[in-house]
mmCIF file of N, CA, C and O in Angstrom:
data_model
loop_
_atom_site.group_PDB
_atom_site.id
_atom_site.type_symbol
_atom_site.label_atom_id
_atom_site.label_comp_id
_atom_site.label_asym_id
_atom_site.label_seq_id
_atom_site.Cartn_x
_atom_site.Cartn_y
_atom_site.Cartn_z
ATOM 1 N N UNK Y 1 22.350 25.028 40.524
ATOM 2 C CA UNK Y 1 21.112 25.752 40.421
ATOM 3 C C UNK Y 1 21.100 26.578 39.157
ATOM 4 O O UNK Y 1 20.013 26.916 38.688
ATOM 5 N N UNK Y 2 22.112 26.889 38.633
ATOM 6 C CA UNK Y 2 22.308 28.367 37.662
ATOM 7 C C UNK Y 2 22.124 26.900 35.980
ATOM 8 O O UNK Y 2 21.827 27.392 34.891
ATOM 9 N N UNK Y 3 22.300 25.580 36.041
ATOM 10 C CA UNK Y 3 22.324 24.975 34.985
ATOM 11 C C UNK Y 3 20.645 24.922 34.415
ATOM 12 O O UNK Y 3 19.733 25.021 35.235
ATOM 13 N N UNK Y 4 20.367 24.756 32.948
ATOM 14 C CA UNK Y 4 18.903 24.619 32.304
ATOM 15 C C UNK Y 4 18.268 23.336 32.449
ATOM 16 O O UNK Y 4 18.737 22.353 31.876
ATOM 17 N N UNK Y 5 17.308 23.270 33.122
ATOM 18 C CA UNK Y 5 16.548 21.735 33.499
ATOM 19 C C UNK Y 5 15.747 21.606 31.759
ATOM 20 O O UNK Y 5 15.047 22.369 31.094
ATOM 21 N N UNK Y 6 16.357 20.111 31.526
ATOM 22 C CA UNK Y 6 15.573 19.784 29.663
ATOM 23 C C UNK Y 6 14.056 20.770 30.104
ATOM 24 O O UNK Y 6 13.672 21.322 31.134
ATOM 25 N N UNK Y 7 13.567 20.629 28.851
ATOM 26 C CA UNK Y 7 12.536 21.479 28.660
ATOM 27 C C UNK Y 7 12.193 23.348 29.116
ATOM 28 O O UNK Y 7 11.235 24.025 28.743
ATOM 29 N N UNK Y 8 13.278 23.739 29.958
ATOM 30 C CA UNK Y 8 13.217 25.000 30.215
ATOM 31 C C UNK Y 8 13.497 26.067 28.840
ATOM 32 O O UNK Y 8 12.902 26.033 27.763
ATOM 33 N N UNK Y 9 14.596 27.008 29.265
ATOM 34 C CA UNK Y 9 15.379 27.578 28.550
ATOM 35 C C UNK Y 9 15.698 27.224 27.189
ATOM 36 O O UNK Y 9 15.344 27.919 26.236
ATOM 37 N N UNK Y 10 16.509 25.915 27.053
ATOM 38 C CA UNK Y 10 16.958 25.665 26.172
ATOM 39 C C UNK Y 10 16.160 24.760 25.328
ATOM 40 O O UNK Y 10 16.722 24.055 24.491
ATOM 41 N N UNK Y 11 15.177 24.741 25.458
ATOM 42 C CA UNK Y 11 14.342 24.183 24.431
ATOM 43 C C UNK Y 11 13.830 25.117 23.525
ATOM 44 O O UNK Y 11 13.273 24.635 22.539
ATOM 45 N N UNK Y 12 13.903 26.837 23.651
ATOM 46 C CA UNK Y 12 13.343 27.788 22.852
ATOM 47 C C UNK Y 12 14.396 28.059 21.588
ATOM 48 O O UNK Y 12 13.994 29.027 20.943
ATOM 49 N N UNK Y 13 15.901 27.368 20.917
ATOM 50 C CA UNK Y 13 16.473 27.936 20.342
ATOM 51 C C UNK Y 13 15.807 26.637 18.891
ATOM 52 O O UNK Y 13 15.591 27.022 17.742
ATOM 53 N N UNK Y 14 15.609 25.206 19.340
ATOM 54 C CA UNK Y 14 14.929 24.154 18.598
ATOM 55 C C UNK Y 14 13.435 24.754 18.070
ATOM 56 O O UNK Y 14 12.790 24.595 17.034
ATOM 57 N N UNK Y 15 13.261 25.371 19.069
ATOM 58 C CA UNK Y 15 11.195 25.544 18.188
ATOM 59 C C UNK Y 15 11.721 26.988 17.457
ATOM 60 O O UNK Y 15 10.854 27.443 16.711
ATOM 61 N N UNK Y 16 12.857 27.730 17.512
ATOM 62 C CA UNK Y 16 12.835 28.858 16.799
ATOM 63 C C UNK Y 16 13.909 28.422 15.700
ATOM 64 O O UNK Y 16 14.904 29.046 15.330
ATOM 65 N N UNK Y 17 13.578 27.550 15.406
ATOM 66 C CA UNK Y 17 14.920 26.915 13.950
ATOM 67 C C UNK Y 17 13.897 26.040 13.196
ATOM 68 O O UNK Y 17 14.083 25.511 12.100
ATOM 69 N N UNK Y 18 12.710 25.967 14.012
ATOM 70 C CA UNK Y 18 11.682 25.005 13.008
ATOM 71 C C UNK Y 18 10.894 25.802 12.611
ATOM 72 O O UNK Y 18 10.206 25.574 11.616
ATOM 73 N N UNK Y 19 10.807 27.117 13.425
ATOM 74 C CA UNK Y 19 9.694 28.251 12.895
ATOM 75 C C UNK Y 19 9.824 28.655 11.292
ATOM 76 O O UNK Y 19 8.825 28.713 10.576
ATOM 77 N N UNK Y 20 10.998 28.894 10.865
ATOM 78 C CA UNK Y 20 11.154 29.542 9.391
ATOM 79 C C UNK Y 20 10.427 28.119 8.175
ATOM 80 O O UNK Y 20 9.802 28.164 7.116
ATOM 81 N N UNK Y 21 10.748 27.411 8.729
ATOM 82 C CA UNK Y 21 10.229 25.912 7.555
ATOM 83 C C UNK Y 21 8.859 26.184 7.895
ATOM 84 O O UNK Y 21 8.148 26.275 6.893
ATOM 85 N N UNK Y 22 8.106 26.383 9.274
ATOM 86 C CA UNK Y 22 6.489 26.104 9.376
ATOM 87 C C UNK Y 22 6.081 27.296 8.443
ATOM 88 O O UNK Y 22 5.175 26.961 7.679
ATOM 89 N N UNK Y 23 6.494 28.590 8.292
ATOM 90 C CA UNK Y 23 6.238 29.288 7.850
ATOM 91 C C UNK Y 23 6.100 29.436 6.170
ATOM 92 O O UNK Y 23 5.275 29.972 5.431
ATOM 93 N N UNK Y 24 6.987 28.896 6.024
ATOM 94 C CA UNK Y 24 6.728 28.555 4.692
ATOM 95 C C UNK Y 24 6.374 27.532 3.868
ATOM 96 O O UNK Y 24 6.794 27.376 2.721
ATOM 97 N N UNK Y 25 5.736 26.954 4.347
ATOM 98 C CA UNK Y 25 4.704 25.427 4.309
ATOM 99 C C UNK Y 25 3.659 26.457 4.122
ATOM 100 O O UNK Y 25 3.290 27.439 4.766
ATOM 101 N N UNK Y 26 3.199 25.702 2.649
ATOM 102 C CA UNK Y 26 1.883 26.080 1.784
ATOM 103 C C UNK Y 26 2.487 27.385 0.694
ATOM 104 O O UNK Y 26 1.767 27.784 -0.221
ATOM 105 N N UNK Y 27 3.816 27.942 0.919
ATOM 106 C CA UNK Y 27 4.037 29.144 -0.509
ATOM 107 C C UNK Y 27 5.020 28.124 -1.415
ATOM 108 O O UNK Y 27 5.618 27.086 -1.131
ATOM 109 N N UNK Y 28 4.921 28.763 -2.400
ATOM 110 C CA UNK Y 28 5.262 28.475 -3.553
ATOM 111 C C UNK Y 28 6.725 27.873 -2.803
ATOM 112 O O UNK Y 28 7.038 27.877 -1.612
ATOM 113 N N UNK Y 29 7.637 27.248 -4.277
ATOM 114 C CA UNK Y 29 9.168 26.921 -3.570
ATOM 115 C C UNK Y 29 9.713 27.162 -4.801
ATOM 116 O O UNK Y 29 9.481 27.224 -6.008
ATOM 117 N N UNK Y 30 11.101 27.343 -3.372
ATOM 118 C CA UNK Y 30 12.523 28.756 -4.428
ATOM 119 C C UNK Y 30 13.478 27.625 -4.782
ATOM 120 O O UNK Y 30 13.777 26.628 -4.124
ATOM 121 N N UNK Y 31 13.909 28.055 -6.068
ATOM 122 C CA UNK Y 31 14.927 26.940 -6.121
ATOM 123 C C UNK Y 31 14.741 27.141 -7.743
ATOM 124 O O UNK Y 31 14.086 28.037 -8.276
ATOM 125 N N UNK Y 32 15.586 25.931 -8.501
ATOM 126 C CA UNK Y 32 15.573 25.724 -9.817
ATOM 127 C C UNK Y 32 14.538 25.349 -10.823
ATOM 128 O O UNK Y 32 13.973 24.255 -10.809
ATOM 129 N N UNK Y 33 14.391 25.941 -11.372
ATOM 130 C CA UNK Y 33 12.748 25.356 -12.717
ATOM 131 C C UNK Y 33 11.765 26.075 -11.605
ATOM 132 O O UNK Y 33 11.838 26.632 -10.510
ATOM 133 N N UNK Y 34 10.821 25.705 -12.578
ATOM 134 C CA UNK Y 34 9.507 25.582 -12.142
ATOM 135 C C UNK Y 34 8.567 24.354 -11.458
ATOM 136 O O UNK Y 34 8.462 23.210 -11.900
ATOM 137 N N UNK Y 35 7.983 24.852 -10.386
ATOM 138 C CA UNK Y 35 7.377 23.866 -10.010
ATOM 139 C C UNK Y 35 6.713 22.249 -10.483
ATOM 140 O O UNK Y 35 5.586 22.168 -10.971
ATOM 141 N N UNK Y 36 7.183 21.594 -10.361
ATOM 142 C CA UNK Y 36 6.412 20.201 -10.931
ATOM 143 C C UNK Y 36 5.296 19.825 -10.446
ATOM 144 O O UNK Y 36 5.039 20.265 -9.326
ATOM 145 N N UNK Y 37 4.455 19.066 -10.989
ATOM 146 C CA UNK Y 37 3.123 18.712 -10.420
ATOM 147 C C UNK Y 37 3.166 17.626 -9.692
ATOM 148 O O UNK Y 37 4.337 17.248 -9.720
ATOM 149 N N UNK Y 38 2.415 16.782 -8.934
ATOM 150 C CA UNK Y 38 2.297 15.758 -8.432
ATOM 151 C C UNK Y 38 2.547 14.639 -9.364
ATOM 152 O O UNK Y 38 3.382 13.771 -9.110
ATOM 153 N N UNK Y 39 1.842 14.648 -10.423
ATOM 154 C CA UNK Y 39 2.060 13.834 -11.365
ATOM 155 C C UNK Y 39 3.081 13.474 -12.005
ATOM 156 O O UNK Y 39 3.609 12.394 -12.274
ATOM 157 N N UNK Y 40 3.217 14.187 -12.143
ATOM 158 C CA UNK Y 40 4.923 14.217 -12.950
ATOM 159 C C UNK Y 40 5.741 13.662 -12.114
ATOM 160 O O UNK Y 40 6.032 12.495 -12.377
ATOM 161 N N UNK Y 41 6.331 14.247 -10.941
ATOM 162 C CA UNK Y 41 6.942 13.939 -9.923
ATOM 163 C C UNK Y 41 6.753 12.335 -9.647
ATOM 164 O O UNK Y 41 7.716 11.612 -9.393
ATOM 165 N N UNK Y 42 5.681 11.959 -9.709
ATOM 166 C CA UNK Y 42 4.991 10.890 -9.035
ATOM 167 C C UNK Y 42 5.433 9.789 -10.435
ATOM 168 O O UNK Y 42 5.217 8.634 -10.068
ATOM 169 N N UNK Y 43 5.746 9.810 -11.277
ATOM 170 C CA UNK Y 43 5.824 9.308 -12.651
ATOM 171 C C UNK Y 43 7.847 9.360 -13.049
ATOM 172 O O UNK Y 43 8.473 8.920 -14.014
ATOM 173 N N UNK Y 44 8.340 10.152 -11.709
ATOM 174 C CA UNK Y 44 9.519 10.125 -12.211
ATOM 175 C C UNK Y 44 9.663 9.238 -11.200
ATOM 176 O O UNK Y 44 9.796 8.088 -11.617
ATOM 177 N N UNK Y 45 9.687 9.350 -10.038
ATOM 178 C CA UNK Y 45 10.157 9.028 -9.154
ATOM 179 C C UNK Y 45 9.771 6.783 -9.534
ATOM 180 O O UNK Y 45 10.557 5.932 -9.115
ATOM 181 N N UNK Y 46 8.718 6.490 -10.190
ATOM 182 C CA UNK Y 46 8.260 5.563 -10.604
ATOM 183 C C UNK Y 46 9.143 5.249 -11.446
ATOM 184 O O UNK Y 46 9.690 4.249 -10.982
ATOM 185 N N UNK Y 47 9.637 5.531 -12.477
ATOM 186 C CA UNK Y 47 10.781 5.232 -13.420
ATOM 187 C C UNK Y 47 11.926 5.524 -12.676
ATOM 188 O O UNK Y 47 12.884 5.148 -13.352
ATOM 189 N N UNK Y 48 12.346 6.060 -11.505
ATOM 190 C CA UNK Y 48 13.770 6.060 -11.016
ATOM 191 C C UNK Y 48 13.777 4.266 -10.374
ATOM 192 O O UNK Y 48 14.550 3.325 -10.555
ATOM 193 N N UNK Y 49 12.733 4.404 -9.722
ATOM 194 C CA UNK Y 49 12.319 3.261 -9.145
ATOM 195 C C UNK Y 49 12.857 2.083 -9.774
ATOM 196 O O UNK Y 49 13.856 1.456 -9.422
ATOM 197 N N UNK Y 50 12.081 1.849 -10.752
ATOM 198 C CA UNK Y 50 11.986 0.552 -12.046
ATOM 199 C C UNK Y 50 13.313 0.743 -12.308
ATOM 200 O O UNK Y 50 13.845 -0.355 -12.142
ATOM 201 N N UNK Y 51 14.297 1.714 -12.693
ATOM 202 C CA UNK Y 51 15.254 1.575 -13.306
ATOM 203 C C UNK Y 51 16.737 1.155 -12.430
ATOM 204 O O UNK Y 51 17.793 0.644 -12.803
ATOM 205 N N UNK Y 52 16.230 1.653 -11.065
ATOM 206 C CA UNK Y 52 17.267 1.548 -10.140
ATOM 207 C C UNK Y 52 16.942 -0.637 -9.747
ATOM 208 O O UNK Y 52 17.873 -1.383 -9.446
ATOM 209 N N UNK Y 53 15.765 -1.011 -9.858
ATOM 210 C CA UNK Y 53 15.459 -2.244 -9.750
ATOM 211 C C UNK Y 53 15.833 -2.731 -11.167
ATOM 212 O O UNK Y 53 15.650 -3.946 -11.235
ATOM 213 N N UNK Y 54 16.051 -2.482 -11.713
ATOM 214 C CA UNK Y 54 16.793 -3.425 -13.037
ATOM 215 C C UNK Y 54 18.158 -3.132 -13.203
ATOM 216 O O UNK Y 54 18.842 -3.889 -13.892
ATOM 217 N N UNK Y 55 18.656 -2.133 -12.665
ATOM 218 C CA UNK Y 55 20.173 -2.355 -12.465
ATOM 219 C C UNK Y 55 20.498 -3.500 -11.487
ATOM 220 O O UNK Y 55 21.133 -4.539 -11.670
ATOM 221 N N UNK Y 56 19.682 -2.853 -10.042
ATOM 222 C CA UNK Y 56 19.490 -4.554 -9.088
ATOM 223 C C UNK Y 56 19.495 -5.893 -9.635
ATOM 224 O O UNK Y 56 20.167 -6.902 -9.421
ATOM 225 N N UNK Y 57 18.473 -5.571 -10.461
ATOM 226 C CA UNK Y 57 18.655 -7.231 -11.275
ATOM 227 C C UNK Y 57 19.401 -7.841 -12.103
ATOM 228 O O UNK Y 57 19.431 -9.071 -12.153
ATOM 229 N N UNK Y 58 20.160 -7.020 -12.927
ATOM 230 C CA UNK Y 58 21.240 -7.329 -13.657
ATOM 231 C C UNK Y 58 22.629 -7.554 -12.949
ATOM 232 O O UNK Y 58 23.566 -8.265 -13.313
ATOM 233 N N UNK Y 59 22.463 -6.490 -11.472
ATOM 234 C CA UNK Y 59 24.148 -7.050 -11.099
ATOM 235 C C UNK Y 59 23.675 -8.299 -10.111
ATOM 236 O O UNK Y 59 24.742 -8.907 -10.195
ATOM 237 N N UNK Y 60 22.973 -9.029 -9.347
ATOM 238 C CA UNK Y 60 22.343 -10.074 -8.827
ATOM 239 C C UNK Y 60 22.723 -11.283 -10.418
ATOM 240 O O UNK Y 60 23.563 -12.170 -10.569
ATOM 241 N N UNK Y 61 21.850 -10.838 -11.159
ATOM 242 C CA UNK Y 61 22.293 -11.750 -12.189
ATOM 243 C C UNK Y 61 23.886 -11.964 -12.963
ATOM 244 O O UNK Y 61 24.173 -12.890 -13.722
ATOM 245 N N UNK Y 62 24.469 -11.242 -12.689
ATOM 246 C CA UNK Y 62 26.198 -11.394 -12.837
ATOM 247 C C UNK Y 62 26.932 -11.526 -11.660
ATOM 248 O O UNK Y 62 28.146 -11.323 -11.676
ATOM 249 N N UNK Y 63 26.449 -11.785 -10.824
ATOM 250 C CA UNK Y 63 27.057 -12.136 -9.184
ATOM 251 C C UNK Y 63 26.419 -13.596 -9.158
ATOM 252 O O UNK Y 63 27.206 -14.446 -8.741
ATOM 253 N N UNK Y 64 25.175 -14.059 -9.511
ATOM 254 C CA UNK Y 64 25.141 -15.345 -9.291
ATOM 255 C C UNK Y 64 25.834 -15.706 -11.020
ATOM 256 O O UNK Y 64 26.958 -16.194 -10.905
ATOM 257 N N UNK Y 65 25.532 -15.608 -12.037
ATOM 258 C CA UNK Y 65 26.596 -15.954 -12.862
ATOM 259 C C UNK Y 65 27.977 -16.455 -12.259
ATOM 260 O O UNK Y 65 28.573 -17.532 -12.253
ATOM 261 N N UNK Y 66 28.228 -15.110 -11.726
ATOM 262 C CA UNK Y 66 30.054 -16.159 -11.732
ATOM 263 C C UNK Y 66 30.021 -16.805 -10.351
ATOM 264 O O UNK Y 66 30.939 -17.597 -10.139
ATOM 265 N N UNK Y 67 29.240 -16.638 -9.486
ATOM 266 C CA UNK Y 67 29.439 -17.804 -8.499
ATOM 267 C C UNK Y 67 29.215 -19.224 -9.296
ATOM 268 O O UNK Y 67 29.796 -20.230 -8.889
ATOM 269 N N UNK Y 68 28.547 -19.261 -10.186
ATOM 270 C CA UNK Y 68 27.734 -20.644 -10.984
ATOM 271 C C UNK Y 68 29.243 -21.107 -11.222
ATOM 272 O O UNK Y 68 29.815 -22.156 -10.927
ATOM 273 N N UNK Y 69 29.827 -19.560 -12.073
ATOM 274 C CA UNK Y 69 31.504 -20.052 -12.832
ATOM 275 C C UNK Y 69 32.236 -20.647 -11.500
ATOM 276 O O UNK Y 69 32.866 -21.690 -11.672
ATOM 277 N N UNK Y 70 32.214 -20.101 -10.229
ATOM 278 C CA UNK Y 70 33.232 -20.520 -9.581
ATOM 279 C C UNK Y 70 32.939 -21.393 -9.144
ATOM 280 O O UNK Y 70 33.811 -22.138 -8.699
ATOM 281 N N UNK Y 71 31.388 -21.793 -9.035
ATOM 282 C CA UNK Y 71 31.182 -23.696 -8.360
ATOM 283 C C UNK Y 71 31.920 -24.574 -9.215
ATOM 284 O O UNK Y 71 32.568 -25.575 -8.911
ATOM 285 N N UNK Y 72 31.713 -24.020 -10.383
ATOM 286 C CA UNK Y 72 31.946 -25.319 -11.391
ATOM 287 C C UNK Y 72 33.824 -25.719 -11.624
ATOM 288 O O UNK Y 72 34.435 -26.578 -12.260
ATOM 289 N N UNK Y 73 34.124 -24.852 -10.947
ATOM 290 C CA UNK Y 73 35.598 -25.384 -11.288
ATOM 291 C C UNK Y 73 36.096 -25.488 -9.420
ATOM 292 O O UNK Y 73 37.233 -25.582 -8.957
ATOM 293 N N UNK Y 74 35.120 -25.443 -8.883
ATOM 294 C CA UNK Y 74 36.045 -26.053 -7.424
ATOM 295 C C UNK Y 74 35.658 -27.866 -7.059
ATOM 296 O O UNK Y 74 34.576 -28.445 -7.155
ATOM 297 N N UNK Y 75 36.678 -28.270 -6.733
ATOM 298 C CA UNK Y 75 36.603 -29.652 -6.440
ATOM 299 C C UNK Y 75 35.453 -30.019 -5.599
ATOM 300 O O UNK Y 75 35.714 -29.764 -4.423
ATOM 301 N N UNK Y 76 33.827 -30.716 -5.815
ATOM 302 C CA UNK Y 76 33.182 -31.131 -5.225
ATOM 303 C C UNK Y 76 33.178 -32.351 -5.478
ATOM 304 O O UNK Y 76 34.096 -32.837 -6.139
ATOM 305 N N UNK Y 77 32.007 -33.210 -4.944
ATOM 306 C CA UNK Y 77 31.420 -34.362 -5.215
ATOM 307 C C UNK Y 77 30.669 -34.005 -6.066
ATOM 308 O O UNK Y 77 30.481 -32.792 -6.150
ATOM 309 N N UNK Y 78 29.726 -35.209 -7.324
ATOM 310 C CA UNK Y 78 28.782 -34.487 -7.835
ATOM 311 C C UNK Y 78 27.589 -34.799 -7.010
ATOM 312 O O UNK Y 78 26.595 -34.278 -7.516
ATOM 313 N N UNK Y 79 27.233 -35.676 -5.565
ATOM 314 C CA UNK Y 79 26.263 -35.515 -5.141
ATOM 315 C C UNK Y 79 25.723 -34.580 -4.395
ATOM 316 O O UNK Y 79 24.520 -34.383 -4.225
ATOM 317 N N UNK Y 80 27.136 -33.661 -3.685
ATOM 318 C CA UNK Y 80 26.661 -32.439 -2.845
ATOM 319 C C UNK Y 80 25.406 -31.650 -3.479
ATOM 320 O O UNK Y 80 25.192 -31.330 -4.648
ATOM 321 N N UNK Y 81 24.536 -31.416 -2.127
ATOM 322 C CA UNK Y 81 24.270 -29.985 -3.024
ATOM 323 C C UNK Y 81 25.119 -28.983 -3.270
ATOM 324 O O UNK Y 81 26.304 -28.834 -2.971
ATOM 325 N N UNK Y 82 24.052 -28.048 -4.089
ATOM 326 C CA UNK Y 82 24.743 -26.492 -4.799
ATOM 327 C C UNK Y 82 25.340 -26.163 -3.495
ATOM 328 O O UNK Y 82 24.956 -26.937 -2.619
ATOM 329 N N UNK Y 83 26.342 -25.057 -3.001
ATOM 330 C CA UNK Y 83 26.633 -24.549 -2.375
ATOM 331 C C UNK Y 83 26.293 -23.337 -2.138
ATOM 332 O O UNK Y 83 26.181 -22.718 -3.197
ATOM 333 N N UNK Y 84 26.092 -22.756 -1.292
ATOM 334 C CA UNK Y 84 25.544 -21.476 -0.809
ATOM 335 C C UNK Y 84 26.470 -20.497 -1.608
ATOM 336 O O UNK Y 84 27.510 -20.980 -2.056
ATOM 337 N N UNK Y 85 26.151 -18.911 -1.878
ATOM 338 C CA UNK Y 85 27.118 -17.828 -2.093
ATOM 339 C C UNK Y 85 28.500 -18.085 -0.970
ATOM 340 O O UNK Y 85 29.616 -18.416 -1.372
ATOM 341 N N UNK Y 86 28.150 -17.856 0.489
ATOM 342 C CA UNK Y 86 29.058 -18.145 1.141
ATOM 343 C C UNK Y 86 29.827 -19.103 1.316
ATOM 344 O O UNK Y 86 31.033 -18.875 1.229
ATOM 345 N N UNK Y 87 29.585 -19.814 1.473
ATOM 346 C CA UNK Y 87 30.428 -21.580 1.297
ATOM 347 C C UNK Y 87 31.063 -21.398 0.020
ATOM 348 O O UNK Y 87 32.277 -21.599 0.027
ATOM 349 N N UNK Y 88 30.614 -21.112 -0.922
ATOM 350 C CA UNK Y 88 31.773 -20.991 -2.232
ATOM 351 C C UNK Y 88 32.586 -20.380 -1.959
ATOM 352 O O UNK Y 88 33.734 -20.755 -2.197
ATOM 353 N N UNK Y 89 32.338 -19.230 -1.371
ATOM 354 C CA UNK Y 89 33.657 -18.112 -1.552
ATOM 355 C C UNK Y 89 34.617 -18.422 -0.385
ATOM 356 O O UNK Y 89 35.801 -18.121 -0.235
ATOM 357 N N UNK Y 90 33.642 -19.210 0.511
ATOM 358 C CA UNK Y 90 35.403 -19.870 1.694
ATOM 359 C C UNK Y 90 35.743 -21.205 1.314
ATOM 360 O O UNK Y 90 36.756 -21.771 1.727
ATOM 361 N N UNK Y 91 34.764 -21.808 0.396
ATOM 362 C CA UNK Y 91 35.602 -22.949 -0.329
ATOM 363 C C UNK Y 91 36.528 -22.924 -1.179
ATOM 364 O O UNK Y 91 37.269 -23.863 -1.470
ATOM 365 N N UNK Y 92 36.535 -21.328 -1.831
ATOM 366 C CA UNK Y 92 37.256 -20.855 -3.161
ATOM 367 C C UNK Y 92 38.716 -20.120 -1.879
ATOM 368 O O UNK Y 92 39.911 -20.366 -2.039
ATOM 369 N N UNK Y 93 38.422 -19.670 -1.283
ATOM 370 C CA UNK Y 93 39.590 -19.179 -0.373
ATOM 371 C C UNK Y 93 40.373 -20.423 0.286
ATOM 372 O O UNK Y 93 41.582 -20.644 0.216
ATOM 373 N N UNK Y 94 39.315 -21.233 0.988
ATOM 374 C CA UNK Y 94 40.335 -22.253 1.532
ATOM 375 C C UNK Y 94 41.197 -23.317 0.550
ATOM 376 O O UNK Y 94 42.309 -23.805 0.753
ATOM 377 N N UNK Y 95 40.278 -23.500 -0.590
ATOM 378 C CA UNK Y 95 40.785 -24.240 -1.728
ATOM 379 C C UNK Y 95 42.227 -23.421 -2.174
ATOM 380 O O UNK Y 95 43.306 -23.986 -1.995
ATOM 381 N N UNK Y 96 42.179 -22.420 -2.607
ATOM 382 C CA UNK Y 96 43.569 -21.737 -2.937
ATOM 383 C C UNK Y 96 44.624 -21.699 -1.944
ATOM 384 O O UNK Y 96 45.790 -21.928 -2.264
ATOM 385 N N UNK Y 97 44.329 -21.462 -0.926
ATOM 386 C CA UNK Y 97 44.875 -21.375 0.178
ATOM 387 C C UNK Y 97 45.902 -22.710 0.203
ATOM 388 O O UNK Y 97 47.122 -22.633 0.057
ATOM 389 N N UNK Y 98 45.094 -24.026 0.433
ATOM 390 C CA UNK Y 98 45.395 -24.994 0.036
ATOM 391 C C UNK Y 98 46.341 -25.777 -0.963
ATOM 392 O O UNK Y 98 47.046 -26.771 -0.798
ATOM 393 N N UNK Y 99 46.095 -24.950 -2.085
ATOM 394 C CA UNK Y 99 47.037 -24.887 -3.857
ATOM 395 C C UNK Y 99 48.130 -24.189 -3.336
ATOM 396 O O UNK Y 99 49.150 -24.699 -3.801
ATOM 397 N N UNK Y 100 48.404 -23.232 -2.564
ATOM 398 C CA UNK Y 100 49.078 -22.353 -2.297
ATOM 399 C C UNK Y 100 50.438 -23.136 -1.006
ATOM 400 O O UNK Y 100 51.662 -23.259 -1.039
ATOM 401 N N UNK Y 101 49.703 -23.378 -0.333
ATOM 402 C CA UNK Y 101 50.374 -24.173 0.232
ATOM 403 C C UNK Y 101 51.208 -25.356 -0.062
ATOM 404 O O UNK Y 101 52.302 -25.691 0.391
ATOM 405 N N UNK Y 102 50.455 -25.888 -0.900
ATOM 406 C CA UNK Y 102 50.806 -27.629 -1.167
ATOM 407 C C UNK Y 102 52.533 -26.911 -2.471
ATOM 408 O O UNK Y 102 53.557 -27.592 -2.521
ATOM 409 N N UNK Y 103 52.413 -25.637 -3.246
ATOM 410 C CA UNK Y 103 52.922 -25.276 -4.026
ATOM 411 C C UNK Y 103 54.396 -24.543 -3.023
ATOM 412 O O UNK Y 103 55.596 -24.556 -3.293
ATOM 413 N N UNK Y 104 53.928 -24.173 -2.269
ATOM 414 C CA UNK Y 104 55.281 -23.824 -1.430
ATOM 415 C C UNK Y 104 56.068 -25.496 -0.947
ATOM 416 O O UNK Y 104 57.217 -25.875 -1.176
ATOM 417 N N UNK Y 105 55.352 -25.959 -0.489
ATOM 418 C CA UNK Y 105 56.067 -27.279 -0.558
ATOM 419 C C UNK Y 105 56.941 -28.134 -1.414
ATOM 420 O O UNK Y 105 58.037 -28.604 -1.106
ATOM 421 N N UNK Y 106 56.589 -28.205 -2.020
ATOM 422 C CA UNK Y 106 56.793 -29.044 -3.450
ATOM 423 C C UNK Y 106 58.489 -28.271 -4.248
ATOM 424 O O UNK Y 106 58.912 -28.692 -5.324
#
C-alpha cells in the first residue's frame, strides 16, 4: 500500500526537470558567439551535409576499387558473373585459407 502507483507521486520529479527548458523557450541562448540566424545555420548545416556525402562517396569509391583489385586476382571462370562484395571477401578468405593449407602440406 505505502509503494507509488505510475502516474501518482512520482511522476512530479519528470514534469519538474522539463519545467526549466519550457521556460526558457523563446529567450535569447547562453553559450558561445552570438546568435546565428536561420539562414546561416540552414546554409551550414547544407554544406556539412554535401561534404559529409562526398567523403561517403569517395570511400564507397575506394572500397569498390579494391574489391574490383581483389576480383581480379582470385581464381574464377571468365563466364561467372561479377561477384558480390560478400562472396569476394569469403572467396578471398576461403581461397587463402586453401593456399594456406595446401602450403602446410607440401
Amino acid at each position: 500500500a505505502g509503494a507509488a502507483s505510475p502516474g501518482s507521486r512520482g511522476a512530479s520529479p519528470a514534469r519538474s526537470a522539463l519545467a526549466p527548458a519550457a521556460r526558457r523557450k523563446g529567450k535569447a541562448r547562453r553559450g558561445r558567439g552570438k546568435a546565428r540566424s536561420e539562414g546561416l545555420l540552414s546554409k551550414q548545416k547544407r554544406s556539412r551535409r554535401m561534404k559529409a556525402n562526398d567523403r561517403e562517396r569517395n570511400r564507397m569509391h575506394h572500397l569498390n576499387s579494391a574489391l574490383d583489385a581483389l576480383r581480379s586476382v582470385l581464381p574464377t571462370f571468365p563466364d561467372d558473373a561479377k561477384l558480390t562484395k560478400i562472396e569476394t571477401l569469403r572467396f578471398a578468405h576461403n581461397y587463402i585459407w586453401a593456399l594456406t593449407q595446401s602450403l602446410r602440406l607440401a
